[in-house]
Amino acid sequence: MINDKRIRIITGHYGSGKTEFSVNYAVKLASMGKKVALADLDVVNLYFRSRERAETLKELGIKVIGSSINTPAVDVPAISPEVATPLQDESYEAILDVGGDPAGARALGRYVEYFKEGNYDMFFVLNANRPETQSAVKAIEYIRKIEDVSRTKVTGIINNTHLLKSTTVEDVLKGQELALEVSNKINIPIKYISTLESVAENLPNNLEGEIFPIKLFMREEWML
């Protein structure tokens, strides 16, 4: 993680687990004593967004930036102007949780002036169990569409293949095969293998990418 660029953009298809990864990534950075800002740029999906855990994250010392309209009963696609703060202020480790499709990634384009080659990472969260990204061809097409509309480039792949709390080692290894195929075809490295802590401890230690154990911050205990 310490070798990742200061600005990290997290994208991926809806249901890939990009928000869960974003939250866990922010928590991990904060636990290392870093000054962290997590900006929720998802203006497409109305469910399971990082801003929903704002209070929990604030208690951990993480600055959460969500909608510019602070009204719990109203949900509109309004991005706060505060997003520019961690992009400009180099004392922050910035994480941008971007909408889970090319239309959602369009919101990122307004900040393109802050993204210079070499000063940011954009991680594509890949879940081989999602129909839209279950083949290399589909996943690559999705990556290219996101790159085109956001005017940024994916720099790393995150294998986050899961079935929520039912995820097994076999699920993760299936996703790893797909991630490797995508990686080899477009020459983008696998950065992380993101999975539940109970699954991570049983994964082989020779996989490409860093094993990144996560907790389920975004799902209530009663949810499957």
PDB file of C-alpha atoms in Angstrom:
ATOM      1  CA  MET A   1       0.000   0.000   0.000  1.00  0.00           C
ATOM      2  CA  ILE A   2       2.802   2.383   0.810  1.00  0.00           C
ATOM      3  CA  ASN A   3       3.977   2.163  -2.801  1.00  0.00           C
ATOM      4  CA  ASP A   4       0.601   3.181  -4.211  1.00  0.00           C
ATOM      5  CA  LYS A   5       0.233   6.722  -5.487  1.00  0.00           C
ATOM      6  CA  ARG A   6      -1.170   9.376  -3.130  1.00  0.00           C
ATOM      7  CA  ILE A   7      -4.391   9.660  -5.152  1.00  0.00           C
ATOM      8  CA  ARG A   8      -6.193   6.346  -5.516  1.00  0.00           C
ATOM      9  CA  ILE A   9      -9.249   6.011  -7.740  1.00  0.00           C
ATOM     10  CA  ILE A  10     -11.373   2.900  -7.157  1.00  0.00           C
ATOM     11  CA  THR A  11     -13.726   1.837  -9.931  1.00  0.00           C
ATOM     12  CA  GLY A  12     -15.477  -1.296 -11.112  1.00  0.00           C
ATOM     13  CA  HIS A  13     -18.857  -2.659 -12.083  1.00  0.00           C
ATOM     14  CA  TYR A  14     -21.846  -2.349  -9.763  1.00  0.00           C
ATOM     15  CA  GLY A  15     -21.718  -5.306  -7.383  1.00  0.00           C
ATOM     16  CA  SER A  16     -17.972  -5.791  -7.787  1.00  0.00           C
ATOM     17  CA  GLY A  17     -17.345  -4.726  -4.191  1.00  0.00           C
ATOM     18  CA  LYS A  18     -15.470  -1.521  -5.027  1.00  0.00           C
ATOM     19  CA  THR A  19     -17.024   0.447  -2.160  1.00  0.00           C
ATOM     20  CA  GLU A  20     -16.254  -2.288   0.370  1.00  0.00           C
ATOM     21  CA  PHE A  21     -12.673  -2.303  -0.858  1.00  0.00           C
ATOM     22  CA  SER A  22     -12.495   1.516  -0.753  1.00  0.00           C
ATOM     23  CA  VAL A  23     -13.671   1.613   2.860  1.00  0.00           C
ATOM     24  CA  ASN A  24     -11.307  -1.160   3.946  1.00  0.00           C
ATOM     25  CA  TYR A  25      -8.438   0.510   2.118  1.00  0.00           C
ATOM     26  CA  ALA A  26      -9.146   3.807   3.889  1.00  0.00           C
ATOM     27  CA  VAL A  27      -9.329   2.079   7.271  1.00  0.00           C
ATOM     28  CA  LYS A  28      -6.022   0.316   6.625  1.00  0.00           C
ATOM     29  CA  LEU A  29      -4.295   3.579   5.704  1.00  0.00           C
ATOM     30  CA  ALA A  30      -5.695   5.304   8.783  1.00  0.00           C
ATOM     31  CA  SER A  31      -4.432   2.463  10.983  1.00  0.00           C
ATOM     32  CA  MET A  32      -0.958   3.195   9.602  1.00  0.00           C
ATOM     33  CA  GLY A  33      -1.210   6.745  10.925  1.00  0.00           C
ATOM     34  CA  LYS A  34      -1.968   8.341   7.558  1.00  0.00           C
ATOM     35  CA  LYS A  35      -4.171  11.391   7.040  1.00  0.00           C
ATOM     36  CA  VAL A  36      -6.958   9.937   4.902  1.00  0.00           C
ATOM     37  CA  ALA A  37      -9.844  11.378   2.900  1.00  0.00           C
ATOM     38  CA  LEU A  38     -12.444   9.137   1.257  1.00  0.00           C
ATOM     39  CA  ALA A  39     -14.565  10.864  -1.373  1.00  0.00           C
ATOM     40  CA  ASP A  40     -17.789   9.223  -2.517  1.00  0.00           C
ATOM     41  CA  LEU A  41     -18.232  10.092  -6.204  1.00  0.00           C
ATOM     42  CA  ASP A  42     -20.896   7.469  -6.853  1.00  0.00           C
ATOM     43  CA  VAL A  43     -23.818   9.361  -8.359  1.00  0.00           C
ATOM     44  CA  VAL A  44     -25.367   6.265  -9.965  1.00  0.00           C
ATOM     45  CA  ASN A  45     -25.903   3.631  -7.288  1.00  0.00           C
ATOM     46  CA  LEU A  46     -28.210   4.608  -4.419  1.00  0.00           C
ATOM     47  CA  TYR A  47     -27.214   1.675  -2.221  1.00  0.00           C
ATOM     48  CA  PHE A  48     -24.078   0.584  -0.337  1.00  0.00           C
ATOM     49  CA  ARG A  49     -22.155   3.828  -0.711  1.00  0.00           C
ATOM     50  CA  SER A  50     -19.195   4.801   1.423  1.00  0.00           C
ATOM     51  CA  ARG A  51     -20.968   7.932   2.700  1.00  0.00           C
ATOM     52  CA  GLU A  52     -23.408   5.609   4.531  1.00  0.00           C
ATOM     53  CA  ARG A  53     -20.592   4.719   6.941  1.00  0.00           C
ATOM     54  CA  ALA A  54     -19.435   8.298   7.433  1.00  0.00           C
ATOM     55  CA  GLU A  55     -19.829   8.306  11.215  1.00  0.00           C
ATOM     56  CA  THR A  56     -17.944   5.044  11.692  1.00  0.00           C
ATOM     57  CA  LEU A  57     -15.140   6.225   9.434  1.00  0.00           C
ATOM     58  CA  LYS A  58     -14.910   9.626  11.121  1.00  0.00           C
ATOM     59  CA  GLU A  59     -14.400   7.865  14.441  1.00  0.00           C
ATOM     60  CA  LEU A  60     -11.386   6.183  12.835  1.00  0.00           C
ATOM     61  CA  GLY A  61      -9.980   9.553  11.784  1.00  0.00           C
ATOM     62  CA  ILE A  62     -11.051   9.387   8.130  1.00  0.00           C
ATOM     63  CA  LYS A  63     -12.465  12.454   6.396  1.00  0.00           C
ATOM     64  CA  VAL A  64     -15.522  11.371   4.390  1.00  0.00           C
ATOM     65  CA  ILE A  65     -16.750  13.553   1.538  1.00  0.00           C
ATOM     66  CA  GLY A  66     -20.196  12.786   0.152  1.00  0.00           C
ATOM     67  CA  SER A  67     -23.097  14.712  -1.292  1.00  0.00           C
ATOM     68  CA  SER A  68     -23.102  18.505  -1.215  1.00  0.00           C
ATOM     69  CA  ILE A  69     -26.681  18.288   0.053  1.00  0.00           C
ATOM     70  CA  ASN A  70     -26.577  17.145   3.670  1.00  0.00           C
ATOM     71  CA  THR A  71     -30.170  15.939   3.952  1.00  0.00           C
ATOM     72  CA  PRO A  72     -30.640  12.274   4.911  1.00  0.00           C
ATOM     73  CA  ALA A  73     -34.190  12.151   3.517  1.00  0.00           C
ATOM     74  CA  VAL A  74     -33.137  13.390   0.090  1.00  0.00           C
ATOM     75  CA  ASP A  75     -30.786  11.583  -2.265  1.00  0.00           C
ATOM     76  CA  VAL A  76     -29.635  13.524  -5.298  1.00  0.00           C
ATOM     77  CA  PRO A  77     -26.489  13.181  -7.430  1.00  0.00           C
ATOM     78  CA  ALA A  78     -24.724  16.230  -5.990  1.00  0.00           C
ATOM     79  CA  ILE A  79     -20.959  15.974  -5.506  1.00  0.00           C
ATOM     80  CA  SER A  80     -19.433  18.142  -2.823  1.00  0.00           C
ATOM     81  CA  PRO A  81     -16.883  20.785  -3.868  1.00  0.00           C
ATOM     82  CA  GLU A  82     -14.818  19.480  -0.935  1.00  0.00           C
ATOM     83  CA  VAL A  83     -13.608  16.686  -3.211  1.00  0.00           C
ATOM     84  CA  ALA A  84     -10.970  19.077  -4.522  1.00  0.00           C
ATOM     85  CA  THR A  85      -9.434  19.498  -1.045  1.00  0.00           C
ATOM     86  CA  PRO A  86      -7.591  16.162  -0.754  1.00  0.00           C
ATOM     87  CA  LEU A  87      -6.651  16.361  -4.437  1.00  0.00           C
ATOM     88  CA  GLN A  88      -4.940  19.701  -3.891  1.00  0.00           C
ATOM     89  CA  ASP A  89      -3.658  19.130  -0.343  1.00  0.00           C
ATOM     90  CA  GLU A  90      -0.731  16.724  -0.563  1.00  0.00           C
ATOM     91  CA  SER A  91      -0.879  15.992   3.156  1.00  0.00           C
ATOM     92  CA  TYR A  92      -3.872  13.745   2.419  1.00  0.00           C
ATOM     93  CA  GLU A  93      -3.951  10.175   1.194  1.00  0.00           C
ATOM     94  CA  ALA A  94      -6.926  10.502  -1.166  1.00  0.00           C
ATOM     95  CA  ILE A  95      -9.317   7.704  -2.114  1.00  0.00           C
ATOM     96  CA  LEU A  96     -12.030   8.321  -4.703  1.00  0.00           C
ATOM     97  CA  ASP A  97     -14.882   5.803  -4.767  1.00  0.00           C
ATOM     98  CA  VAL A  98     -16.242   6.220  -8.297  1.00  0.00           C
ATOM     99  CA  GLY A  99     -19.591   5.154  -9.777  1.00  0.00           C
ATOM    100  CA  GLY A 100     -19.706   1.560 -10.953  1.00  0.00           C
ATOM    101  CA  ASP A 101     -20.121   1.988 -14.692  1.00  0.00           C
ATOM    102  CA  PRO A 102     -18.919   4.263 -17.523  1.00  0.00           C
ATOM    103  CA  ALA A 103     -21.732   6.725 -16.813  1.00  0.00           C
ATOM    104  CA  GLY A 104     -20.695   6.913 -13.165  1.00  0.00           C
ATOM    105  CA  ALA A 105     -17.044   7.304 -14.095  1.00  0.00           C
ATOM    106  CA  ARG A 106     -17.959  10.423 -16.074  1.00  0.00           C
ATOM    107  CA  ALA A 107     -18.089  12.327 -12.766  1.00  0.00           C
ATOM    108  CA  LEU A 108     -14.356  11.759 -12.472  1.00  0.00           C
ATOM    109  CA  GLY A 109     -13.682  13.752 -15.623  1.00  0.00           C
ATOM    110  CA  ARG A 110     -14.314  17.055 -13.866  1.00  0.00           C
ATOM    111  CA  TYR A 111     -11.176  16.475 -11.769  1.00  0.00           C
ATOM    112  CA  VAL A 112      -8.896  15.404 -14.618  1.00  0.00           C
ATOM    113  CA  GLU A 113      -6.656  18.447 -14.093  1.00  0.00           C
ATOM    114  CA  TYR A 114      -5.446  16.847 -10.857  1.00  0.00           C
ATOM    115  CA  PHE A 115      -4.529  13.545 -12.481  1.00  0.00           C
ATOM    116  CA  LYS A 116      -1.108  13.630 -14.046  1.00  0.00           C
ATOM    117  CA  GLU A 117       0.738  10.550 -15.214  1.00  0.00           C
ATOM    118  CA  GLY A 118       2.599   9.142 -12.256  1.00  0.00           C
ATOM    119  CA  ASN A 119       0.664  10.930  -9.491  1.00  0.00           C
ATOM    120  CA  TYR A 120      -2.393   8.669  -9.250  1.00  0.00           C
ATOM    121  CA  ASP A 121      -3.460   5.045  -9.336  1.00  0.00           C
ATOM    122  CA  MET A 122      -6.774   3.853 -10.703  1.00  0.00           C
ATOM    123  CA  PHE A 123      -7.685   0.374  -9.540  1.00  0.00           C
ATOM    124  CA  PHE A 124     -10.316  -1.661 -11.386  1.00  0.00           C
ATOM    125  CA  VAL A 125     -12.177  -3.974  -8.998  1.00  0.00           C
ATOM    126  CA  LEU A 126     -12.963  -7.214 -10.815  1.00  0.00           C
ATOM    127  CA  ASN A 127     -15.582  -9.711  -9.677  1.00  0.00           C
ATOM    128  CA  ALA A 128     -15.681 -12.759 -11.960  1.00  0.00           C
ATOM    129  CA  ASN A 129     -19.166 -13.579 -10.660  1.00  0.00           C
ATOM    130  CA  ARG A 130     -20.696 -10.467 -12.230  1.00  0.00           C
ATOM    131  CA  PRO A 131     -22.218 -11.251 -15.658  1.00  0.00           C
ATOM    132  CA  GLU A 132     -20.887  -8.025 -17.193  1.00  0.00           C
ATOM    133  CA  THR A 133     -17.265  -8.836 -16.263  1.00  0.00           C
ATOM    134  CA  GLN A 134     -17.180 -12.637 -16.222  1.00  0.00           C
ATOM    135  CA  SER A 135     -14.913 -12.912 -19.265  1.00  0.00           C
ATOM    136  CA  ALA A 136     -11.669 -11.184 -20.192  1.00  0.00           C
ATOM    137  CA  VAL A 137     -13.251  -9.664 -23.292  1.00  0.00           C
ATOM    138  CA  LYS A 138     -16.117  -8.147 -21.298  1.00  0.00           C
ATOM    139  CA  ALA A 139     -13.868  -6.942 -18.489  1.00  0.00           C
ATOM    140  CA  ILE A 140     -11.416  -5.277 -20.886  1.00  0.00           C
ATOM    141  CA  GLU A 141     -14.259  -3.620 -22.780  1.00  0.00           C
ATOM    142  CA  TYR A 142     -15.557  -2.286 -19.474  1.00  0.00           C
ATOM    143  CA  ILE A 143     -12.136  -0.974 -18.479  1.00  0.00           C
ATOM    144  CA  ARG A 144     -11.704   0.820 -21.798  1.00  0.00           C
ATOM    145  CA  LYS A 145     -15.118   2.462 -21.557  1.00  0.00           C
ATOM    146  CA  ILE A 146     -14.366   3.743 -18.054  1.00  0.00           C
ATOM    147  CA  GLU A 147     -10.986   5.056 -19.191  1.00  0.00           C
ATOM    148  CA  ASP A 148     -12.545   6.852 -22.157  1.00  0.00           C
ATOM    149  CA  VAL A 149     -15.242   8.711 -20.239  1.00  0.00           C
ATOM    150  CA  SER A 150     -13.081   9.513 -17.193  1.00  0.00           C
ATOM    151  CA  ARG A 151      -9.989  10.473 -19.229  1.00  0.00           C
ATOM    152  CA  THR A 152      -7.827   8.484 -16.841  1.00  0.00           C
ATOM    153  CA  LYS A 153      -6.016   5.147 -17.127  1.00  0.00           C
ATOM    154  CA  VAL A 154      -6.410   2.004 -15.045  1.00  0.00           C
ATOM    155  CA  THR A 155      -3.062   1.185 -13.395  1.00  0.00           C
ATOM    156  CA  GLY A 156      -3.953  -1.929 -11.427  1.00  0.00           C
ATOM    157  CA  ILE A 157      -6.489  -4.750 -11.119  1.00  0.00           C
ATOM    158  CA  ILE A 158      -8.081  -5.918  -7.876  1.00  0.00           C
ATOM    159  CA  ASN A 159      -9.415  -9.462  -7.825  1.00  0.00           C
ATOM    160  CA  ASN A 160     -12.440  -9.119  -5.578  1.00  0.00           C
ATOM    161  CA  THR A 161     -14.388 -12.140  -6.772  1.00  0.00           C
ATOM    162  CA  HIS A 162     -16.931 -12.909  -4.080  1.00  0.00           C
ATOM    163  CA  LEU A 163     -20.310 -14.290  -3.126  1.00  0.00           C
ATOM    164  CA  LEU A 164     -20.611 -12.038  -0.090  1.00  0.00           C
ATOM    165  CA  LYS A 165     -20.471 -14.066   3.141  1.00  0.00           C
ATOM    166  CA  SER A 166     -20.587 -17.325   1.151  1.00  0.00           C
ATOM    167  CA  THR A 167     -17.276 -16.622  -0.614  1.00  0.00           C
ATOM    168  CA  THR A 168     -14.876 -19.570  -0.775  1.00  0.00           C
ATOM    169  CA  VAL A 169     -11.217 -20.006  -1.666  1.00  0.00           C
ATOM    170  CA  GLU A 170     -12.383 -21.568  -4.942  1.00  0.00           C
ATOM    171  CA  ASP A 171     -14.328 -18.392  -5.817  1.00  0.00           C
ATOM    172  CA  VAL A 172     -11.238 -16.253  -5.281  1.00  0.00           C
ATOM    173  CA  LEU A 173      -9.023 -18.588  -7.331  1.00  0.00           C
ATOM    174  CA  LYS A 174     -11.557 -18.558 -10.168  1.00  0.00           C
ATOM    175  CA  GLY A 175     -11.412 -14.773 -10.107  1.00  0.00           C
ATOM    176  CA  GLN A 176      -7.631 -14.886 -10.042  1.00  0.00           C
ATOM    177  CA  GLU A 177      -7.567 -16.834 -13.303  1.00  0.00           C
ATOM    178  CA  LEU A 178      -9.706 -14.166 -14.947  1.00  0.00           C
ATOM    179  CA  ALA A 179      -7.663 -11.340 -13.428  1.00  0.00           C
ATOM    180  CA  LEU A 180      -4.458 -12.933 -14.780  1.00  0.00           C
ATOM    181  CA  GLU A 181      -5.953 -13.248 -18.244  1.00  0.00           C
ATOM    182  CA  VAL A 182      -7.023  -9.599 -18.235  1.00  0.00           C
ATOM    183  CA  SER A 183      -3.664  -8.534 -16.815  1.00  0.00           C
ATOM    184  CA  ASN A 184      -1.713 -10.379 -19.499  1.00  0.00           C
ATOM    185  CA  LYS A 185      -3.867  -9.094 -22.351  1.00  0.00           C
ATOM    186  CA  ILE A 186      -3.638  -5.398 -21.461  1.00  0.00           C
ATOM    187  CA  ASN A 187      -0.391  -5.368 -19.466  1.00  0.00           C
ATOM    188  CA  ILE A 188      -1.886  -4.015 -16.245  1.00  0.00           C
ATOM    189  CA  PRO A 189      -0.710  -5.685 -13.009  1.00  0.00           C
ATOM    190  CA  ILE A 190      -2.843  -7.374 -10.391  1.00  0.00           C
ATOM    191  CA  LYS A 191      -2.343  -5.181  -7.326  1.00  0.00           C
ATOM    192  CA  TYR A 192      -4.555  -6.821  -4.725  1.00  0.00           C
ATOM    193  CA  ILE A 193      -6.546  -9.957  -4.019  1.00  0.00           C
ATOM    194  CA  SER A 194      -9.334  -8.680  -1.812  1.00  0.00           C
ATOM    195  CA  THR A 195     -11.394 -11.143   0.197  1.00  0.00           C
ATOM    196  CA  LEU A 196     -12.857 -11.868   3.619  1.00  0.00           C
ATOM    197  CA  GLU A 197     -10.351 -12.364   6.413  1.00  0.00           C
ATOM    198  CA  SER A 198     -11.509 -15.948   6.942  1.00  0.00           C
ATOM    199  CA  VAL A 199     -10.899 -16.740   3.264  1.00  0.00           C
ATOM    200  CA  ALA A 200      -7.648 -14.781   2.926  1.00  0.00           C
ATOM    201  CA  GLU A 201      -5.888 -16.872   5.559  1.00  0.00           C
ATOM    202  CA  ASN A 202      -6.453 -20.011   3.454  1.00  0.00           C
ATOM    203  CA  LEU A 203      -5.256 -18.659   0.106  1.00  0.00           C
ATOM    204  CA  PRO A 204      -1.996 -19.887  -1.451  1.00  0.00           C
ATOM    205  CA  ASN A 205       0.891 -17.497  -0.789  1.00  0.00           C
ATOM    206  CA  ASN A 206       2.208 -17.584  -4.355  1.00  0.00           C
ATOM    207  CA  LEU A 207      -0.586 -15.630  -6.024  1.00  0.00           C
ATOM    208  CA  GLU A 208       0.187 -12.572  -8.111  1.00  0.00           C
ATOM    209  CA  GLY A 209      -0.864  -9.486  -6.179  1.00  0.00           C
ATOM    210  CA  GLU A 210      -0.984  -8.642  -2.484  1.00  0.00           C
ATOM    211  CA  ILE A 211      -3.585 -10.513  -0.427  1.00  0.00           C
ATOM    212  CA  PHE A 212      -5.816  -7.883   1.157  1.00  0.00           C
ATOM    213  CA  PRO A 213      -8.103  -9.230   3.927  1.00  0.00           C
ATOM    214  CA  ILE A 214     -11.290  -7.209   4.404  1.00  0.00           C
ATOM    215  CA  LYS A 215     -14.211  -6.841   6.789  1.00  0.00           C
ATOM    216  CA  LEU A 216     -17.775  -6.255   5.605  1.00  0.00           C
ATOM    217  CA  PHE A 217     -18.334  -2.668   6.691  1.00  0.00           C
ATOM    218  CA  MET A 218     -21.079  -2.049   4.135  1.00  0.00           C
ATOM    219  CA  ARG A 219     -23.417  -4.905   5.069  1.00  0.00           C
ATOM    220  CA  GLU A 220     -25.442  -5.225   8.244  1.00  0.00           C
ATOM    221  CA  GLU A 221     -24.960  -8.359  10.357  1.00  0.00           C
ATOM    222  CA  TRP A 222     -28.361  -9.732   9.329  1.00  0.00           C
ATOM    223  CA  MET A 223     -27.590  -9.475   5.610  1.00  0.00           C
ATOM    224  CA  LEU A 224     -26.343 -12.513   3.707  1.00  0.00           C
TER     225      LEU A 224
END
